[in-house]
PDB file of C-alpha atoms in Angstrom:
ATOM      1  CA  UNK Z 278      58.774 -29.267 -51.275  1.00 68.00           C
ATOM      2  CA  UNK Z 279      57.956 -32.857 -50.505  1.00 80.00           C
ATOM      3  CA  UNK Z 280      54.551 -34.377 -50.001  1.00 77.00           C
ATOM      4  CA  UNK Z 281      55.136 -34.475 -46.312  1.00 77.00           C
ATOM      5  CA  UNK Z 282      56.023 -30.779 -46.222  1.00 76.00           C
ATOM      6  CA  UNK Z 283      52.853 -29.913 -48.161  1.00 78.00           C
ATOM      7  CA  UNK Z 284      50.723 -31.939 -45.741  1.00 74.00           C
ATOM      8  CA  UNK Z 285      52.315 -30.252 -42.735  1.00 78.00           C
ATOM      9  CA  UNK Z 286      51.906 -26.760 -44.227  1.00 82.00           C
ATOM     10  CA  UNK Z 287      48.295 -27.479 -45.201  1.00 82.00           C
ATOM     11  CA  UNK Z 288      47.577 -28.903 -41.747  1.00 77.00           C
ATOM     12  CA  UNK Z 289      48.975 -25.829 -40.009  1.00 78.00           C
ATOM     13  CA  UNK Z 290      46.967 -23.572 -42.330  1.00 81.00           C
ATOM     14  CA  UNK Z 291      43.743 -25.457 -41.617  1.00 80.00           C
ATOM     15  CA  UNK Z 292      44.419 -25.406 -37.866  1.00 79.00           C
ATOM     16  CA  UNK Z 293      45.159 -21.668 -38.013  1.00 81.00           C
ATOM     17  CA  UNK Z 294      41.882 -20.999 -39.830  1.00 86.00           C
ATOM     18  CA  UNK Z 295      39.960 -23.127 -37.300  1.00 84.00           C
ATOM     19  CA  UNK Z 296      41.670 -21.289 -34.419  1.00 79.00           C
ATOM     20  CA  UNK Z 297      40.755 -17.903 -35.861  1.00 83.00           C
ATOM     21  CA  UNK Z 298      37.157 -19.047 -36.363  1.00 80.00           C
ATOM     22  CA  UNK Z 299      36.903 -20.350 -32.780  1.00 82.00           C
ATOM     23  CA  UNK Z 300      38.376 -17.121 -31.337  1.00 76.00           C
ATOM     24  CA  UNK Z 301      36.004 -14.954 -33.372  1.00 75.00           C
ATOM     25  CA  UNK Z 302      33.055 -17.145 -32.397  1.00 77.00           C
ATOM     26  CA  UNK Z 303      33.937 -16.948 -28.692  1.00 77.00           C
ATOM     27  CA  UNK Z 304      34.215 -13.175 -28.869  1.00 76.00           C
ATOM     28  CA  UNK Z 305      30.819 -12.919 -30.559  1.00 79.00           C
ATOM     29  CA  UNK Z 306      29.233 -15.265 -28.009  1.00 78.00           C
ATOM     30  CA  UNK Z 307      30.734 -13.280 -25.142  1.00 79.00           C
ATOM     31  CA  UNK Z 308      29.236 -10.045 -26.504  1.00 81.00           C
ATOM     32  CA  UNK Z 309      25.838 -11.743 -26.933  1.00 79.00           C
ATOM     33  CA  UNK Z 310      25.918 -13.064 -23.374  1.00 79.00           C
ATOM     34  CA  UNK Z 311      26.794  -9.595 -22.035  1.00 79.00           C
ATOM     35  CA  UNK Z 312      23.854  -8.079 -23.945  1.00 79.00           C
ATOM     36  CA  UNK Z 313      21.477 -10.773 -22.681  1.00 75.00           C
ATOM     37  CA  UNK Z 314      22.642 -10.187 -19.102  1.00 71.00           C
ATOM     38  CA  UNK Z 315      22.018  -6.440 -19.462  1.00 72.00           C
ATOM     39  CA  UNK Z 316      18.497  -7.125 -20.711  1.00 70.00           C
ATOM     40  CA  UNK Z 317      17.827  -9.547 -17.853  1.00 66.00           C
ATOM     41  CA  UNK Z 318      19.172  -7.062 -15.261  1.00 63.00           C
ATOM     42  CA  UNK Z 319      17.014  -4.262 -16.638  1.00 61.00           C
ATOM     43  CA  UNK Z 320      13.933  -6.499 -16.724  1.00 55.00           C
ATOM     44  CA  UNK Z 321      14.479  -7.783 -13.188  1.00 51.00           C
ATOM     45  CA  UNK Z 322      14.910  -4.243 -11.828  1.00 51.00           C
ATOM     46  CA  UNK Z 323      11.733  -3.161 -13.594  1.00 48.00           C
ATOM     47  CA  UNK Z 324       9.896  -6.256 -12.400  1.00 49.00           C
ATOM     48  CA  UNK Z 325      11.068  -5.565  -8.853  1.00 49.00           C
ATOM     49  CA  UNK Z 326       9.532  -2.102  -8.960  1.00 54.00           C
ATOM     50  CA  UNK Z 327       6.289  -3.504 -10.318  1.00 53.00           C
ATOM     51  CA  UNK Z 328       6.163  -6.255  -7.725  1.00 57.00           C
ATOM     52  CA  UNK Z 329       6.751  -3.609  -5.050  1.00 70.00           C
ATOM     53  CA  UNK Z 330       3.548  -1.941  -6.237  1.00 74.00           C
ATOM     54  CA  UNK Z 331       1.541  -5.029  -5.318  1.00 72.00           C
ATOM     55  CA  UNK Z 332       3.138  -5.014  -1.848  1.00 77.00           C
ATOM     56  CA  UNK Z 333       2.320  -1.349  -1.242  1.00 83.00           C
ATOM     57  CA  UNK Z 334       0.338  -0.661   1.952  1.00 85.00           C
ATOM     58  CA  UNK Z 335      -2.450   0.827  -0.138  1.00 88.00           C
ATOM     59  CA  UNK Z 336      -3.217  -2.649  -1.546  1.00 89.00           C
ATOM     60  CA  UNK Z 337      -3.094  -4.295   1.880  1.00 91.00           C
ATOM     61  CA  UNK Z 338      -6.689  -5.206   2.767  1.00 92.00           C
ATOM     62  CA  UNK Z 339      -5.934  -4.531   6.452  1.00 91.00           C
ATOM     63  CA  UNK Z 340      -4.011  -1.258   6.145  1.00 91.00           C
ATOM     64  CA  UNK Z 341      -7.124   0.884   6.661  1.00 91.00           C
ATOM     65  CA  UNK Z 342      -7.531  -0.621  10.149  1.00 91.00           C
ATOM     66  CA  UNK Z 343      -4.511   1.381  11.260  1.00 90.00           C
ATOM     67  CA  UNK Z 344      -6.576   4.558  10.885  1.00 89.00           C
ATOM     68  CA  UNK Z 345     -10.107   3.175  11.059  1.00 90.00           C
ATOM     69  CA  UNK Z 346      -9.947   0.273  13.567  1.00 87.00           C
ATOM     70  CA  UNK Z 347     -13.716  -0.275  13.579  1.00 87.00           C
ATOM     71  CA  UNK Z 348     -14.224   0.503   9.894  1.00 86.00           C
ATOM     72  CA  UNK Z 349     -15.168  -1.959   7.225  1.00 85.00           C
ATOM     73  CA  UNK Z 350     -15.549  -1.685   3.451  1.00 86.00           C
ATOM     74  CA  UNK Z 351     -18.768   0.079   2.553  1.00 88.00           C
ATOM     75  CA  UNK Z 352     -20.703   0.422  -0.693  1.00 91.00           C
ATOM     76  CA  UNK Z 353     -18.200   2.848  -2.215  1.00 92.00           C
ATOM     77  CA  UNK Z 354     -15.270   0.467  -1.674  1.00 93.00           C
ATOM     78  CA  UNK Z 355     -17.329  -2.406  -3.082  1.00 93.00           C
ATOM     79  CA  UNK Z 356     -18.265  -0.304  -6.120  1.00 94.00           C
ATOM     80  CA  UNK Z 357     -14.605   0.572  -6.735  1.00 94.00           C
ATOM     81  CA  UNK Z 358     -13.620  -3.099  -6.444  1.00 94.00           C
ATOM     82  CA  UNK Z 359     -16.366  -4.093  -8.904  1.00 94.00           C
ATOM     83  CA  UNK Z 360     -15.371  -1.387 -11.409  1.00 94.00           C
ATOM     84  CA  UNK Z 361     -11.735  -2.542 -11.319  1.00 93.00           C
ATOM     85  CA  UNK Z 362     -12.720  -6.184 -11.693  1.00 93.00           C
ATOM     86  CA  UNK Z 363     -15.152  -5.425 -14.538  1.00 92.00           C
ATOM     87  CA  UNK Z 364     -12.537  -3.385 -16.415  1.00 90.00           C
ATOM     88  CA  UNK Z 365     -10.690  -6.619 -17.154  1.00 86.00           C
ATOM     89  CA  UNK Z 366     -12.714  -8.669 -19.612  1.00 79.00           C
ATOM     90  CA  UNK Z 367     -12.362 -12.035 -21.293  1.00 72.00           C
ATOM     91  CA  UNK Z 368     -11.479 -10.635 -24.692  1.00 74.00           C
ATOM     92  CA  UNK Z 369     -10.453  -7.065 -23.959  1.00 75.00           C
ATOM     93  CA  UNK Z 370      -9.079  -5.128 -21.032  1.00 79.00           C
ATOM     94  CA  UNK Z 371      -9.771  -1.508 -20.230  1.00 85.00           C
ATOM     95  CA  UNK Z 372      -6.558  -0.713 -18.396  1.00 86.00           C
ATOM     96  CA  UNK Z 373      -7.028   3.036 -18.735  1.00 88.00           C
ATOM     97  CA  UNK Z 374     -10.280   2.676 -16.787  1.00 91.00           C
ATOM     98  CA  UNK Z 375      -8.358   1.048 -13.931  1.00 91.00           C
ATOM     99  CA  UNK Z 376      -5.838   3.905 -13.970  1.00 91.00           C
ATOM    100  CA  UNK Z 377      -8.721   6.388 -13.956  1.00 93.00           C
ATOM    101  CA  UNK Z 378     -10.492   4.649 -11.046  1.00 94.00           C
ATOM    102  CA  UNK Z 379      -7.357   4.450  -8.909  1.00 93.00           C
ATOM    103  CA  UNK Z 380      -6.405   8.042  -9.769  1.00 93.00           C
ATOM    104  CA  UNK Z 381      -9.684   9.205  -8.231  1.00 94.00           C
ATOM    105  CA  UNK Z 382      -8.909   7.577  -4.879  1.00 93.00           C
ATOM    106  CA  UNK Z 383      -7.695  10.219  -2.436  1.00 93.00           C
ATOM    107  CA  UNK Z 384      -5.907   8.190   0.278  1.00 93.00           C
ATOM    108  CA  UNK Z 385      -4.105   4.889   0.729  1.00 92.00           C
ATOM    109  CA  UNK Z 386      -6.654   3.984   3.411  1.00 92.00           C
ATOM    110  CA  UNK Z 387      -9.493   4.344   0.915  1.00 93.00           C
ATOM    111  CA  UNK Z 388      -7.638   2.151  -1.562  1.00 94.00           C
ATOM    112  CA  UNK Z 389      -7.106  -0.344   1.252  1.00 93.00           C
ATOM    113  CA  UNK Z 390     -10.885  -0.424   1.825  1.00 94.00           C
ATOM    114  CA  UNK Z 391     -11.290  -1.242  -1.888  1.00 95.00           C
ATOM    115  CA  UNK Z 392      -8.587  -3.934  -1.597  1.00 94.00           C
ATOM    116  CA  UNK Z 393     -10.479  -5.511   1.315  1.00 94.00           C
ATOM    117  CA  UNK Z 394     -13.734  -5.453  -0.642  1.00 94.00           C
ATOM    118  CA  UNK Z 395     -11.956  -6.913  -3.687  1.00 94.00           C
ATOM    119  CA  UNK Z 396     -10.438  -9.716  -1.600  1.00 93.00           C
ATOM    120  CA  UNK Z 397     -13.790 -10.517  -0.002  1.00 93.00           C
ATOM    121  CA  UNK Z 398     -15.785 -10.370  -3.238  1.00 94.00           C
ATOM    122  CA  UNK Z 399     -13.358 -11.994  -5.705  1.00 94.00           C
ATOM    123  CA  UNK Z 400     -10.952 -13.875  -3.445  1.00 94.00           C
ATOM    124  CA  UNK Z 401      -7.953 -12.168  -5.041  1.00 92.00           C
ATOM    125  CA  UNK Z 402      -5.350  -9.691  -3.891  1.00 92.00           C
ATOM    126  CA  UNK Z 403      -6.075  -6.359  -5.599  1.00 93.00           C
ATOM    127  CA  UNK Z 404      -2.422  -5.341  -5.964  1.00 91.00           C
ATOM    128  CA  UNK Z 405      -1.408  -8.680  -7.497  1.00 89.00           C
ATOM    129  CA  UNK Z 406      -4.473  -8.580  -9.774  1.00 90.00           C
ATOM    130  CA  UNK Z 407      -3.525  -5.127 -11.081  1.00 90.00           C
ATOM    131  CA  UNK Z 408       0.135  -6.045 -11.575  1.00 87.00           C
ATOM    132  CA  UNK Z 409      -0.918  -9.179 -13.467  1.00 86.00           C
ATOM    133  CA  UNK Z 410      -3.557  -7.561 -15.660  1.00 85.00           C
ATOM    134  CA  UNK Z 411      -2.362  -4.018 -16.337  1.00 84.00           C
ATOM    135  CA  UNK Z 412       0.249  -3.083 -18.954  1.00 76.00           C
ATOM    136  CA  UNK Z 413       3.618  -2.868 -17.236  1.00 71.00           C
ATOM    137  CA  UNK Z 414       4.895   0.104 -19.203  1.00 71.00           C
ATOM    138  CA  UNK Z 415       2.827   3.217 -18.815  1.00 80.00           C
ATOM    139  CA  UNK Z 416      -0.325   2.317 -16.897  1.00 85.00           C
ATOM    140  CA  UNK Z 417       1.373   0.691 -13.903  1.00 86.00           C
ATOM    141  CA  UNK Z 418       3.764   3.619 -13.656  1.00 85.00           C
ATOM    142  CA  UNK Z 419       0.811   6.014 -13.532  1.00 88.00           C
ATOM    143  CA  UNK Z 420      -0.806   3.958 -10.774  1.00 90.00           C
ATOM    144  CA  UNK Z 421       2.451   3.781  -8.839  1.00 87.00           C
ATOM    145  CA  UNK Z 422       3.031   7.527  -9.173  1.00 88.00           C
ATOM    146  CA  UNK Z 423      -0.471   8.293  -7.935  1.00 90.00           C
ATOM    147  CA  UNK Z 424      -0.210   5.975  -4.931  1.00 90.00           C
ATOM    148  CA  UNK Z 425       3.111   7.534  -3.930  1.00 89.00           C
ATOM    149  CA  UNK Z 426       1.543  10.984  -4.064  1.00 92.00           C
ATOM    150  CA  UNK Z 427      -1.518  10.353  -1.850  1.00 93.00           C
ATOM    151  CA  UNK Z 428      -1.511  10.458   1.963  1.00 93.00           C
ATOM    152  CA  UNK Z 429      -2.132   7.428   4.172  1.00 89.00           C
ATOM    153  CA  UNK Z 430      -5.298   8.910   5.702  1.00 87.00           C
TER     154      UNK Z 430
END
């Protein structure tokens, strides 16, 4: 074999190895991208459900007016709002206390009274506050389950 033949054979071998490496790398990247997309889809579906919680009528500070047109948040609603707000601290959060407080509320209208008191007292939307501050795994699911199970009035 001549020098030229050796160079050509070596060149083809090197190009073949590079081609195999590129094909394997593309396949691996494609699998990684598919896994990342699955994770993103799952997270966005979960986040959608959680965001829906904040938009629930029970957290609407005006929802109670549908059933109590002349009503306004009283001391009980203000106390509930304060307990929820105080459960979230600077250095530690008592998320289970929030779940406990909301689990004791019997109707969406009553929660709406608390949402109105919370908005008036702290200038924040109660539903958004809970979604932001409470653990998205178990505690928010418990809150969501409870709210779905209680009547409007």
